[in-house]
PDB file of C-alpha atoms and ligand atoms in Angstrom:
ATOM      1  CA  MET A1114     179.831 -45.652  74.214  1.00 63.00           C
ATOM      2  CA  ARG A1115     182.823 -44.044  75.683  1.00 88.00           C
ATOM      3  CA  THR A1116     184.952 -44.315  72.549  1.00 97.00           C
ATOM      4  CA  GLN A1117     184.519 -42.988  68.961  1.00 96.00           C
ATOM      5  CA  GLU A1118     186.408 -43.541  65.851  1.00 98.00           C
ATOM      6  CA  ILE A1119     186.936 -39.936  64.531  1.00 98.00           C
ATOM      7  CA  GLY A1120     189.426 -40.483  61.734  1.00 97.00           C
ATOM      8  CA  LYS A1121     192.184 -42.633  60.287  1.00 96.00           C
ATOM      9  CA  ASN A1122     193.866 -44.417  63.244  1.00 95.00           C
ATOM     10  CA  LEU A1123     192.400 -41.761  65.740  1.00 97.00           C
ATOM     11  CA  TYR A1124     189.793 -42.299  68.604  1.00 98.00           C
ATOM     12  CA  GLN A1125     188.149 -40.154  70.938  1.00 98.00           C
ATOM     13  CA  ILE A1126     187.555 -40.948  74.506  1.00 98.00           C
ATOM     14  CA  GLU A1127     184.674 -39.110  76.306  1.00 98.00           C
ATOM     15  CA  LEU A1128     186.005 -38.726  79.907  1.00 97.00           C
ATOM     16  CA  GLU A1129     182.952 -37.544  81.371  1.00 97.00           C
ATOM     17  CA  THR A1130     184.537 -35.821  84.044  1.00 96.00           C
ATOM     18  CA  GLY A1131     182.366 -35.433  87.187  1.00 95.00           C
ATOM     19  CA  GLY A1132     179.514 -36.812  85.173  1.00 95.00           C
ATOM     20  CA  PHE A1133     179.558 -34.047  82.478  1.00 94.00           C
ATOM     21  CA  LYS A1134     179.304 -34.768  79.085  1.00 95.00           C
ATOM     22  CA  ASN A1135     181.146 -33.060  76.247  1.00 95.00           C
ATOM     23  CA  LEU A1136     183.489 -31.404  78.770  1.00 95.00           C
ATOM     24  CA  ILE A1137     186.970 -32.995  78.454  1.00 97.00           C
ATOM     25  CA  CYS A1138     188.222 -35.842  76.090  1.00 98.00           C
ATOM     26  CA  SER A1139     191.316 -37.597  75.364  1.00 98.00           C
ATOM     27  CA  TYR A1140     192.489 -38.935  71.901  1.00 98.00           C
ATOM     28  CA  VAL A1141     194.262 -42.133  71.009  1.00 98.00           C
ATOM     29  CA  LEU A1142     196.395 -42.133  67.732  1.00 97.00           C
ATOM     30  CA  LYS A1143     197.432 -45.640  66.630  1.00 93.00           C
ATOM     31  CA  GLY A1144     200.301 -45.863  64.617  1.00 89.00           C
ATOM     32  CA  SER A1145     202.924 -48.401  64.995  1.00 90.00           C
ATOM     33  CA  LYS A1146     203.527 -46.340  67.838  1.00 90.00           C
ATOM     34  CA  ILE A1147     200.313 -45.641  70.172  1.00 96.00           C
ATOM     35  CA  ILE A1148     200.031 -42.083  71.581  1.00 97.00           C
ATOM     36  CA  LEU A1149     197.555 -40.459  73.759  1.00 98.00           C
ATOM     37  CA  VAL A1150     196.864 -36.900  73.630  1.00 98.00           C
ATOM     38  CA  GLU A1151     195.870 -35.338  76.970  1.00 98.00           C
ATOM     39  CA  SER A1152     195.495 -37.586  80.165  1.00 98.00           C
ATOM     40  CA  GLY A1153     192.727 -35.365  81.327  1.00 98.00           C
ATOM     41  CA  PRO A1154     192.215 -35.074  85.028  1.00 98.00           C
ATOM     42  CA  THR A1155     193.223 -37.264  87.738  1.00 98.00           C
ATOM     43  CA  SER A1156     189.401 -38.075  88.547  1.00 98.00           C
ATOM     44  CA  SER A1157     188.993 -39.096  84.775  1.00 98.00           C
ATOM     45  CA  VAL A1158     191.893 -41.362  84.671  1.00 98.00           C
ATOM     46  CA  PRO A1159     189.839 -44.817  85.587  1.00 97.00           C
ATOM     47  CA  ARG A1160     187.524 -43.834  82.675  1.00 97.00           C
ATOM     48  CA  LEU A1161     190.362 -43.256  80.339  1.00 98.00           C
ATOM     49  CA  VAL A1162     191.761 -46.782  81.043  1.00 98.00           C
ATOM     50  CA  GLU A1163     188.456 -48.178  80.466  1.00 97.00           C
ATOM     51  CA  GLY A1164     188.399 -46.501  77.029  1.00 97.00           C
ATOM     52  CA  LEU A1165     191.706 -47.636  76.301  1.00 97.00           C
ATOM     53  CA  ARG A1166     190.569 -51.421  77.036  1.00 96.00           C
ATOM     54  CA  GLU A1167     187.358 -50.726  74.889  1.00 97.00           C
ATOM     55  CA  LEU A1168     189.837 -49.832  72.098  1.00 97.00           C
ATOM     56  CA  ASN A1169     191.721 -53.005  72.839  1.00 96.00           C
ATOM     57  CA  VAL A1170     194.825 -51.025  73.243  1.00 96.00           C
ATOM     58  CA  PRO A1171     197.236 -53.008  75.298  1.00 96.00           C
ATOM     59  CA  LEU A1172     198.251 -50.652  78.218  1.00 97.00           C
ATOM     60  CA  GLY A1173     201.875 -51.577  77.828  1.00 97.00           C
ATOM     61  CA  ASP A1174     201.892 -50.586  74.107  1.00 96.00           C
ATOM     62  CA  VAL A1175     201.185 -47.004  75.019  1.00 97.00           C
ATOM     63  CA  GLU A1176     204.588 -45.093  74.231  1.00 97.00           C
ATOM     64  CA  TYR A1177     203.381 -41.488  75.044  1.00 97.00           C
ATOM     65  CA  VAL A1178     201.059 -39.312  76.590  1.00 98.00           C
ATOM     66  CA  ALA A1179     201.297 -36.023  75.116  1.00 98.00           C
ATOM     67  CA  VAL A1180     199.763 -33.248  77.209  1.00 98.00           C
ATOM     68  CA  THR A1181     199.187 -29.866  75.388  1.00 98.00           C
ATOM     69  CA  HIS A1182     199.597 -28.183  79.023  1.00 98.00           C
ATOM     70  CA  VAL A1183     199.635 -28.916  82.625  1.00 97.00           C
ATOM     71  CA  HIS A1184     196.272 -27.299  83.914  1.00 96.00           C
ATOM     72  CA  LEU A1185     194.560 -29.963  85.740  1.00 97.00           C
ATOM     73  CA  ASP A1186     191.838 -30.653  83.242  1.00 97.00           C
ATOM     74  CA  HIS A1187     194.451 -31.481  80.439  1.00 98.00           C
ATOM     75  CA  GLY A1188     197.697 -32.810  81.942  1.00 98.00           C
ATOM     76  CA  GLY A1189     196.697 -33.169  85.733  1.00 98.00           C
ATOM     77  CA  GLY A1190     196.001 -36.951  85.439  1.00 98.00           C
ATOM     78  CA  ALA A1191     199.493 -37.711  83.996  1.00 98.00           C
ATOM     79  CA  GLY A1192     201.018 -39.159  87.220  1.00 98.00           C
ATOM     80  CA  THR A1193     198.062 -41.429  87.874  1.00 98.00           C
ATOM     81  CA  LEU A1194     197.832 -42.419  84.487  1.00 98.00           C
ATOM     82  CA  LEU A1195     201.445 -43.478  84.240  1.00 98.00           C
ATOM     83  CA  LYS A1196     200.697 -46.032  87.141  1.00 98.00           C
ATOM     84  CA  TYR A1197     198.407 -47.894  84.498  1.00 98.00           C
ATOM     85  CA  LEU A1198     201.016 -47.371  81.446  1.00 98.00           C
ATOM     86  CA  PRO A1199     204.038 -49.333  82.118  1.00 98.00           C
ATOM     87  CA  ASN A1200     206.043 -48.013  79.125  1.00 98.00           C
ATOM     88  CA  ALA A1201     204.723 -44.623  78.543  1.00 98.00           C
ATOM     89  CA  LYS A1202     206.544 -41.246  78.685  1.00 98.00           C
ATOM     90  CA  VAL A1203     204.829 -38.015  79.057  1.00 98.00           C
ATOM     91  CA  ILE A1204     205.351 -35.401  76.388  1.00 98.00           C
ATOM     92  CA  VAL A1205     205.197 -31.788  77.746  1.00 98.00           C
ATOM     93  CA  HIS A1206     206.565 -28.348  77.412  1.00 98.00           C
ATOM     94  CA  PRO A1207     209.736 -27.458  79.517  1.00 98.00           C
ATOM     95  CA  ARG A1208     207.916 -24.858  81.374  1.00 97.00           C
ATOM     96  CA  GLY A1209     205.068 -27.345  82.237  1.00 98.00           C
ATOM     97  CA  ALA A1210     207.647 -30.072  83.213  1.00 98.00           C
ATOM     98  CA  PRO A1211     208.420 -28.733  86.846  1.00 98.00           C
ATOM     99  CA  HIS A1212     204.684 -28.803  87.540  1.00 98.00           C
ATOM    100  CA  LEU A1213     204.334 -32.507  86.702  1.00 98.00           C
ATOM    101  CA  ILE A1214     207.206 -33.491  88.799  1.00 98.00           C
ATOM    102  CA  ASP A1215     206.050 -31.476  91.705  1.00 98.00           C
ATOM    103  CA  PRO A1216     202.295 -30.492  91.305  1.00 98.00           C
ATOM    104  CA  GLN A1217     201.919 -28.996  94.857  1.00 98.00           C
ATOM    105  CA  ARG A1218     202.055 -25.329  93.633  1.00 96.00           C
ATOM    106  CA  LEU A1219     199.868 -26.018  90.568  1.00 96.00           C
ATOM    107  CA  TRP A1220     197.216 -27.762  92.985  1.00 98.00           C
ATOM    108  CA  GLU A1221     197.229 -24.874  95.429  1.00 97.00           C
ATOM    109  CA  SER A1222     196.653 -22.332  92.693  1.00 94.00           C
ATOM    110  CA  ALA A1223     194.037 -24.515  91.069  1.00 94.00           C
ATOM    111  CA  GLN A1224     192.122 -24.723  94.270  1.00 95.00           C
ATOM    112  CA  SER A1225     192.167 -20.855  94.641  1.00 93.00           C
ATOM    113  CA  VAL A1226     191.140 -20.093  91.096  1.00 89.00           C
ATOM    114  CA  LEU A1227     188.659 -22.936  90.349  1.00 90.00           C
ATOM    115  CA  GLY A1228     187.384 -23.600  93.907  1.00 92.00           C
ATOM    116  CA  PHE A1229     185.114 -26.702  93.750  1.00 93.00           C
ATOM    117  CA  VAL A1230     185.947 -27.461  90.206  1.00 94.00           C
ATOM    118  CA  SER A1231     189.674 -28.366  91.350  1.00 96.00           C
ATOM    119  CA  GLU A1232     187.972 -31.147  93.450  1.00 96.00           C
ATOM    120  CA  ILE A1233     185.902 -32.493  90.761  1.00 96.00           C
ATOM    121  CA  PHE A1234     189.170 -32.553  88.697  1.00 97.00           C
ATOM    122  CA  GLY A1235     191.163 -34.085  91.431  1.00 98.00           C
ATOM    123  CA  GLU A1236     194.683 -33.565  92.921  1.00 98.00           C
ATOM    124  CA  PRO A1237     197.389 -34.318  90.672  1.00 98.00           C
ATOM    125  CA  GLU A1238     200.050 -37.202  91.417  1.00 98.00           C
ATOM    126  CA  PRO A1239     203.642 -36.404  90.525  1.00 98.00           C
ATOM    127  CA  VAL A1240     205.450 -37.839  87.289  1.00 98.00           C
ATOM    128  CA  PRO A1241     208.885 -39.235  87.774  1.00 98.00           C
ATOM    129  CA  ARG A1242     211.328 -36.965  86.112  1.00 98.00           C
ATOM    130  CA  GLU A1243     212.642 -39.863  84.122  1.00 98.00           C
ATOM    131  CA  ARG A1244     209.532 -40.479  82.346  1.00 98.00           C
ATOM    132  CA  LEU A1245     209.190 -36.777  81.088  1.00 98.00           C
ATOM    133  CA  VAL A1246     210.025 -35.766  77.402  1.00 98.00           C
ATOM    134  CA  ALA A1247     210.263 -31.993  77.710  1.00 98.00           C
ATOM    135  CA  VAL A1248     210.191 -30.302  74.180  1.00 98.00           C
ATOM    136  CA  THR A1249     208.958 -27.114  72.525  1.00 98.00           C
ATOM    137  CA  GLU A1250     209.353 -28.228  68.746  1.00 98.00           C
ATOM    138  CA  GLY A1251     209.750 -31.746  67.403  1.00 97.00           C
ATOM    139  CA  LEU A1252     208.704 -34.556  65.060  1.00 96.00           C
ATOM    140  CA  LEU A1253     207.613 -37.836  66.115  1.00 96.00           C
ATOM    141  CA  ASP A1254     207.496 -40.895  63.625  1.00 94.00           C
ATOM    142  CA  LEU A1255     203.996 -42.559  64.140  1.00 88.00           C
ATOM    143  CA  GLY A1256     204.878 -45.441  61.638  1.00 88.00           C
ATOM    144  CA  GLY A1257     202.893 -46.004  58.632  1.00 83.00           C
ATOM    145  CA  GLY A1258     204.231 -42.903  56.931  1.00 85.00           C
ATOM    146  CA  ALA A1259     202.506 -40.615  59.438  1.00 87.00           C
ATOM    147  CA  LYS A1260     204.017 -37.914  61.775  1.00 94.00           C
ATOM    148  CA  LEU A1261     203.140 -35.935  64.907  1.00 97.00           C
ATOM    149  CA  LYS A1262     204.667 -32.441  64.738  1.00 98.00           C
ATOM    150  CA  ILE A1263     204.877 -30.940  68.345  1.00 98.00           C
ATOM    151  CA  THR A1264     204.955 -27.066  68.280  1.00 98.00           C
ATOM    152  CA  GLU A1265     204.918 -24.463  70.839  1.00 98.00           C
ATOM    153  CA  THR A1266     201.549 -22.414  70.732  1.00 98.00           C
ATOM    154  CA  VAL A1267     201.762 -20.136  73.871  1.00 96.00           C
ATOM    155  CA  GLY A1268     199.151 -17.447  74.993  1.00 96.00           C
ATOM    156  CA  HIS A1269     196.473 -19.300  76.677  1.00 95.00           C
ATOM    157  CA  ALA A1270     199.204 -20.587  79.046  1.00 94.00           C
ATOM    158  CA  SER A1271     203.109 -19.868  78.850  1.00 93.00           C
ATOM    159  CA  HIS A1272     203.503 -23.490  78.198  1.00 95.00           C
ATOM    160  CA  ASN A1273     200.789 -24.764  75.747  1.00 96.00           C
ATOM    161  CA  LEU A1274     201.984 -27.210  73.047  1.00 98.00           C
ATOM    162  CA  SER A1275     200.012 -28.232  69.941  1.00 98.00           C
ATOM    163  CA  PHE A1276     200.201 -31.295  67.948  1.00 98.00           C
ATOM    164  CA  PHE A1277     199.655 -31.950  64.252  1.00 98.00           C
ATOM    165  CA  GLU A1278     199.107 -35.481  62.989  1.00 97.00           C
ATOM    166  CA  THR A1279     199.421 -36.407  59.327  1.00 96.00           C
ATOM    167  CA  PHE A1280     197.077 -39.359  59.403  1.00 95.00           C
ATOM    168  CA  ASN A1281     194.084 -36.998  58.981  1.00 97.00           C
ATOM    169  CA  ASN A1282     195.883 -33.524  58.684  1.00 97.00           C
ATOM    170  CA  GLY A1283     194.394 -32.541  62.230  1.00 98.00           C
ATOM    171  CA  VAL A1284     195.671 -30.446  65.033  1.00 98.00           C
ATOM    172  CA  PHE A1285     195.152 -30.891  68.643  1.00 98.00           C
ATOM    173  CA  PRO A1286     195.426 -27.263  69.901  1.00 98.00           C
ATOM    174  CA  GLY A1287     194.731 -27.889  73.667  1.00 97.00           C
ATOM    175  CA  ASP A1288     193.486 -24.624  74.855  1.00 97.00           C
ATOM    176  CA  ALA A1289     195.290 -22.311  72.006  1.00 98.00           C
ATOM    177  CA  ALA A1290     192.269 -22.174  70.168  1.00 98.00           C
ATOM    178  CA  GLY A1291     189.279 -21.688  72.615  1.00 97.00           C
ATOM    179  CA  THR A1292     186.701 -24.000  73.800  1.00 97.00           C
ATOM    180  CA  TYR A1293     184.447 -25.700  71.363  1.00 98.00           C
ATOM    181  CA  PHE A1294     180.837 -26.450  72.130  1.00 97.00           C
ATOM    182  CA  PRO A1295     179.654 -29.019  69.587  1.00 96.00           C
ATOM    183  CA  GLU A1296     176.030 -28.757  70.680  1.00 94.00           C
ATOM    184  CA  PHE A1297     176.204 -25.222  69.050  1.00 97.00           C
ATOM    185  CA  ASP A1298     179.036 -25.663  66.848  1.00 97.00           C
ATOM    186  CA  LEU A1299     180.418 -22.459  68.468  1.00 97.00           C
ATOM    187  CA  VAL A1300     183.868 -21.391  69.841  1.00 97.00           C
ATOM    188  CA  MET A1301     184.370 -19.137  72.764  1.00 97.00           C
ATOM    189  CA  PRO A1302     187.693 -17.582  74.182  1.00 97.00           C
ATOM    190  CA  THR A1303     189.694 -19.643  76.789  1.00 96.00           C
ATOM    191  CA  THR A1304     191.718 -16.626  78.082  1.00 97.00           C
ATOM    192  CA  PRO A1305     192.264 -16.965  81.966  1.00 95.00           C
ATOM    193  CA  PRO A1306     194.892 -14.616  83.509  1.00 95.00           C
ATOM    194  CA  PRO A1307     197.860 -14.407  82.534  1.00 94.00           C
ATOM    195  CA  PHE A1308     196.656 -14.421  79.023  1.00 97.00           C
ATOM    196  CA  ARG A1309     198.962 -12.949  76.331  1.00 97.00           C
ATOM    197  CA  LEU A1310     196.958 -11.927  73.368  1.00 97.00           C
ATOM    198  CA  ASP A1311     199.901 -10.994  71.430  1.00 97.00           C
ATOM    199  CA  LEU A1312     201.457 -14.525  71.948  1.00 98.00           C
ATOM    200  CA  ALA A1313     198.014 -16.146  71.362  1.00 98.00           C
ATOM    201  CA  LEU A1314     197.632 -14.505  67.832  1.00 98.00           C
ATOM    202  CA  ALA A1315     201.036 -15.641  66.982  1.00 98.00           C
ATOM    203  CA  SER A1316     200.429 -19.139  67.912  1.00 98.00           C
ATOM    204  CA  LEU A1317     197.285 -19.147  65.684  1.00 98.00           C
ATOM    205  CA  ASP A1318     199.051 -17.915  62.723  1.00 98.00           C
ATOM    206  CA  LYS A1319     201.544 -20.856  63.394  1.00 98.00           C
ATOM    207  CA  LEU A1320     198.657 -23.386  63.455  1.00 98.00           C
ATOM    208  CA  ILE A1321     197.001 -21.625  60.415  1.00 98.00           C
ATOM    209  CA  SER A1322     200.405 -21.966  58.436  1.00 98.00           C
ATOM    210  CA  LEU A1323     200.215 -25.962  59.036  1.00 98.00           C
ATOM    211  CA  HIS A1324     196.865 -25.606  56.858  1.00 98.00           C
ATOM    212  CA  PRO A1325     195.045 -28.309  59.051  1.00 98.00           C
ATOM    213  CA  SER A1326     191.672 -29.612  57.940  1.00 98.00           C
ATOM    214  CA  VAL A1327     190.408 -30.736  61.152  1.00 98.00           C
ATOM    215  CA  LEU A1328     190.640 -29.298  64.898  1.00 98.00           C
ATOM    216  CA  TYR A1329     190.582 -31.883  67.900  1.00 98.00           C
ATOM    217  CA  TYR A1330     189.722 -29.773  70.861  1.00 98.00           C
ATOM    218  CA  SER A1331     190.153 -31.066  74.220  1.00 98.00           C
ATOM    219  CA  HIS A1332     186.899 -29.140  75.126  1.00 97.00           C
ATOM    220  CA  PHE A1333     185.459 -30.689  73.151  1.00 97.00           C
ATOM    221  CA  GLY A1334     185.757 -32.838  70.241  1.00 98.00           C
ATOM    222  CA  LYS A1335     186.367 -32.634  66.407  1.00 98.00           C
ATOM    223  CA  ALA A1336     185.613 -30.015  64.260  1.00 98.00           C
ATOM    224  CA  SER A1337     186.110 -29.425  60.542  1.00 97.00           C
ATOM    225  CA  ASN A1338     187.111 -26.014  58.729  1.00 98.00           C
ATOM    226  CA  ALA A1339     190.078 -25.886  60.894  1.00 98.00           C
ATOM    227  CA  VAL A1340     191.714 -22.725  59.116  1.00 98.00           C
ATOM    228  CA  ARG A1341     188.560 -20.873  58.913  1.00 98.00           C
ATOM    229  CA  ARG A1342     187.994 -21.531  62.728  1.00 98.00           C
ATOM    230  CA  LEU A1343     191.289 -20.446  63.724  1.00 98.00           C
ATOM    231  CA  GLU A1344     190.955 -17.076  61.768  1.00 98.00           C
ATOM    232  CA  GLU A1345     187.654 -16.639  63.417  1.00 98.00           C
ATOM    233  CA  TYR A1346     188.999 -17.119  66.662  1.00 98.00           C
ATOM    234  CA  LYS A1347     191.720 -14.451  66.059  1.00 98.00           C
ATOM    235  CA  LEU A1348     189.188 -12.062  65.219  1.00 98.00           C
ATOM    236  CA  GLN A1349     187.208 -13.116  68.272  1.00 98.00           C
ATOM    237  CA  LEU A1350     190.183 -12.652  70.624  1.00 98.00           C
ATOM    238  CA  GLN A1351     190.828  -9.149  68.910  1.00 98.00           C
ATOM    239  CA  LEU A1352     187.139  -8.003  69.692  1.00 98.00           C
ATOM    240  CA  TRP A1353     187.294  -8.873  73.167  1.00 98.00           C
ATOM    241  CA  GLU A1354     190.595  -7.104  73.810  1.00 97.00           C
ATOM    242  CA  LYS A1355     189.128  -4.064  72.019  1.00 97.00           C
ATOM    243  CA  ILE A1356     186.061  -4.011  74.212  1.00 98.00           C
ATOM    244  CA  ALA A1357     188.241  -4.592  77.316  1.00 97.00           C
ATOM    245  CA  GLU A1358     190.479  -1.618  76.202  1.00 97.00           C
ATOM    246  CA  GLU A1359     187.610   0.780  75.591  1.00 97.00           C
ATOM    247  CA  GLY A1360     185.935  -0.269  78.755  1.00 97.00           C
ATOM    248  CA  LEU A1361     189.164   0.535  80.826  1.00 96.00           C
ATOM    249  CA  LYS A1362     189.442   3.894  79.071  1.00 96.00           C
ATOM    250  CA  GLU A1363     185.733   4.598  80.360  1.00 97.00           C
ATOM    251  CA  ASN A1364     186.649   3.351  84.063  1.00 97.00           C
ATOM    252  CA  GLN A1365     183.974   0.465  83.471  1.00 97.00           C
ATOM    253  CA  SER A1366     183.698  -2.288  86.075  1.00 97.00           C
ATOM    254  CA  PHE A1367     184.632  -5.990  85.372  1.00 96.00           C
ATOM    255  CA  GLU A1368     180.701  -6.482  84.987  1.00 96.00           C
ATOM    256  CA  GLN A1369     180.313  -3.641  82.460  1.00 97.00           C
ATOM    257  CA  ILE A1370     183.110  -4.946  80.499  1.00 97.00           C
ATOM    258  CA  ARG A1371     181.869  -8.686  80.687  1.00 95.00           C
ATOM    259  CA  ASP A1372     178.484  -7.447  79.557  1.00 95.00           C
ATOM    260  CA  GLY A1373     179.837  -5.424  76.840  1.00 96.00           C
ATOM    261  CA  ILE A1374     181.558  -8.466  75.694  1.00 96.00           C
ATOM    262  CA  VAL A1375     178.410 -10.513  75.783  1.00 94.00           C
ATOM    263  CA  ALA A1376     176.310  -7.781  73.991  1.00 96.00           C
ATOM    264  CA  GLU A1377     178.877  -7.251  71.024  1.00 97.00           C
ATOM    265  CA  ASP A1378     180.178 -10.774  70.520  1.00 97.00           C
ATOM    266  CA  LYS A1379     177.378 -12.823  68.642  1.00 96.00           C
ATOM    267  CA  VAL A1380     178.615 -16.021  69.559  1.00 97.00           C
ATOM    268  CA  MET A1381     178.443 -15.063  73.477  1.00 96.00           C
ATOM    269  CA  GLN A1382     174.994 -14.056  72.703  1.00 95.00           C
ATOM    270  CA  ARG A1383     174.343 -17.642  71.846  1.00 96.00           C
ATOM    271  CA  LEU A1384     176.410 -19.121  74.610  1.00 95.00           C
ATOM    272  CA  ALA A1385     175.797 -16.965  77.576  1.00 92.00           C
ATOM    273  CA  GLY A1386     172.806 -18.522  78.887  1.00 92.00           C
ATOM    274  CA  TYR A1387     174.068 -22.068  78.543  1.00 94.00           C
ATOM    275  CA  LEU A1388     177.328 -21.080  80.203  1.00 93.00           C
ATOM    276  CA  MET A1389     175.581 -19.453  83.299  1.00 90.00           C
ATOM    277  CA  SER A1390     173.338 -22.558  83.953  1.00 93.00           C
ATOM    278  CA  HIS A1391     176.425 -24.901  83.539  1.00 92.00           C
ATOM    279  CA  ARG A1392     177.792 -26.110  87.090  1.00 89.00           C
ATOM    280  CA  ILE A1393     181.380 -26.253  85.657  1.00 89.00           C
ATOM    281  CA  TYR A1394     181.390 -23.501  82.878  1.00 89.00           C
ATOM    282  CA  SER A1395     179.706 -20.957  85.045  1.00 85.00           C
ATOM    283  CA  LYS A1396     182.717 -21.045  87.429  1.00 80.00           C
ATOM    284  CA  THR A1397     185.456 -21.344  84.784  1.00 82.00           C
ATOM    285  CA  ALA A1398     184.348 -20.028  81.538  1.00 87.00           C
ATOM    286  CA  LEU A1399     183.388 -16.538  81.032  1.00 90.00           C
ATOM    287  CA  GLY A1400     184.432 -14.764  84.347  1.00 91.00           C
ATOM    288  CA  ASN A1401     188.183 -16.149  84.133  1.00 93.00           C
ATOM    289  CA  SER A1402     188.474 -15.455  80.373  1.00 95.00           C
ATOM    290  CA  VAL A1403     187.038 -12.043  80.652  1.00 96.00           C
ATOM    291  CA  GLN A1404     189.289 -11.306  83.419  1.00 96.00           C
ATOM    292  CA  GLY A1405     192.409 -12.596  81.480  1.00 97.00           C
ATOM    293  CA  VAL A1406     191.553 -10.004  78.531  1.00 97.00           C
ATOM    294  CA  ILE A1407     191.064  -7.201  80.916  1.00 97.00           C
ATOM    295  CA  ASP A1408     194.297  -7.806  82.812  1.00 97.00           C
ATOM    296  CA  TYR A1409     196.171  -8.005  79.513  1.00 97.00           C
ATOM    297  CA  ALA A1410     194.417  -4.404  78.369  1.00 96.00           C
ATOM    298  CA  GLU A1411     195.671  -3.081  81.500  1.00 95.00           C
ATOM    299  CA  GLN A1412     199.142  -3.908  81.095  1.00 93.00           C
ATOM    300  CA  ALA A1413     199.111  -2.893  77.523  1.00 88.00           C
ATOM    301  CA  LYS A1414     197.744   0.529  78.909  1.00 84.00           C
ATOM    302  CA  GLN A1415     200.387   1.014  81.355  1.00 87.00           C
ATOM    303  CA  ALA A1416     203.077   0.195  78.881  1.00 85.00           C
ATOM    304  CA  SER A1417     201.831   2.655  76.292  1.00 77.00           C
TER     305      SER A1417
HETATM  306 ZN1  LIG B2532     191.168 -26.746  79.534  1.00 50.19          ZN
END
């Protein structure tokens, strides 16, 4: 089964990008309007379209594809997906919009940061300018009394949006709330450079103030106790930053700071082995996230 009903009017599509389960998913909200959250990467678009067919969603009925941000794994497939969805528009942060219109720079930087993983995600195709809706805050009426609140939650990226849906009182945070590992019921920071801790914490407070019951992670799946998870994620980010700051004071190397984080963060103690043995996560997860908090700590040190 590629698709799963996970709430009222809400479905999850497992994209199985590169053959990996529990890595990236998209979501479908069926009100009187049909909205997708996350296009996923280019290489997964055929699977996403199959998922829509499995859910009996007429492709012409999809009105919006809301992408949390333009990183390849979230919005990279938007241009390709629109070829299948004749009436859909893409909702994106204004700072992300230029990269969807002309994805060349985004693709080049993804290739240099992600290496072979960028090839697994696939090269993004451009989104026609007239099919973009660029917003930072907004409210979409889904019909049936339900609404989708669009809200800016930067920090992970300078252009991350989150979406709050009132059918089930749930939030789609994109990468603003970390990566969720359903096999472990644990969350780890997703903080690649140029990560901004100050903005990330403010964004998490913004999500907490919505009092969501559930989170729908793009990586990966639905998780309950949303507010508690968001609070814990704030603490985890602060712990990582503290370890990076102290490490820099002692002139520690990247490896020493990384090992310090794994040693002091109980979640990482449980996840480290899994991450290291995972073909994608070993490339994208721990190293990039540790580098992001080190860079932020370095800038904070220079500013003080
Ligand atoms: Zn991501």
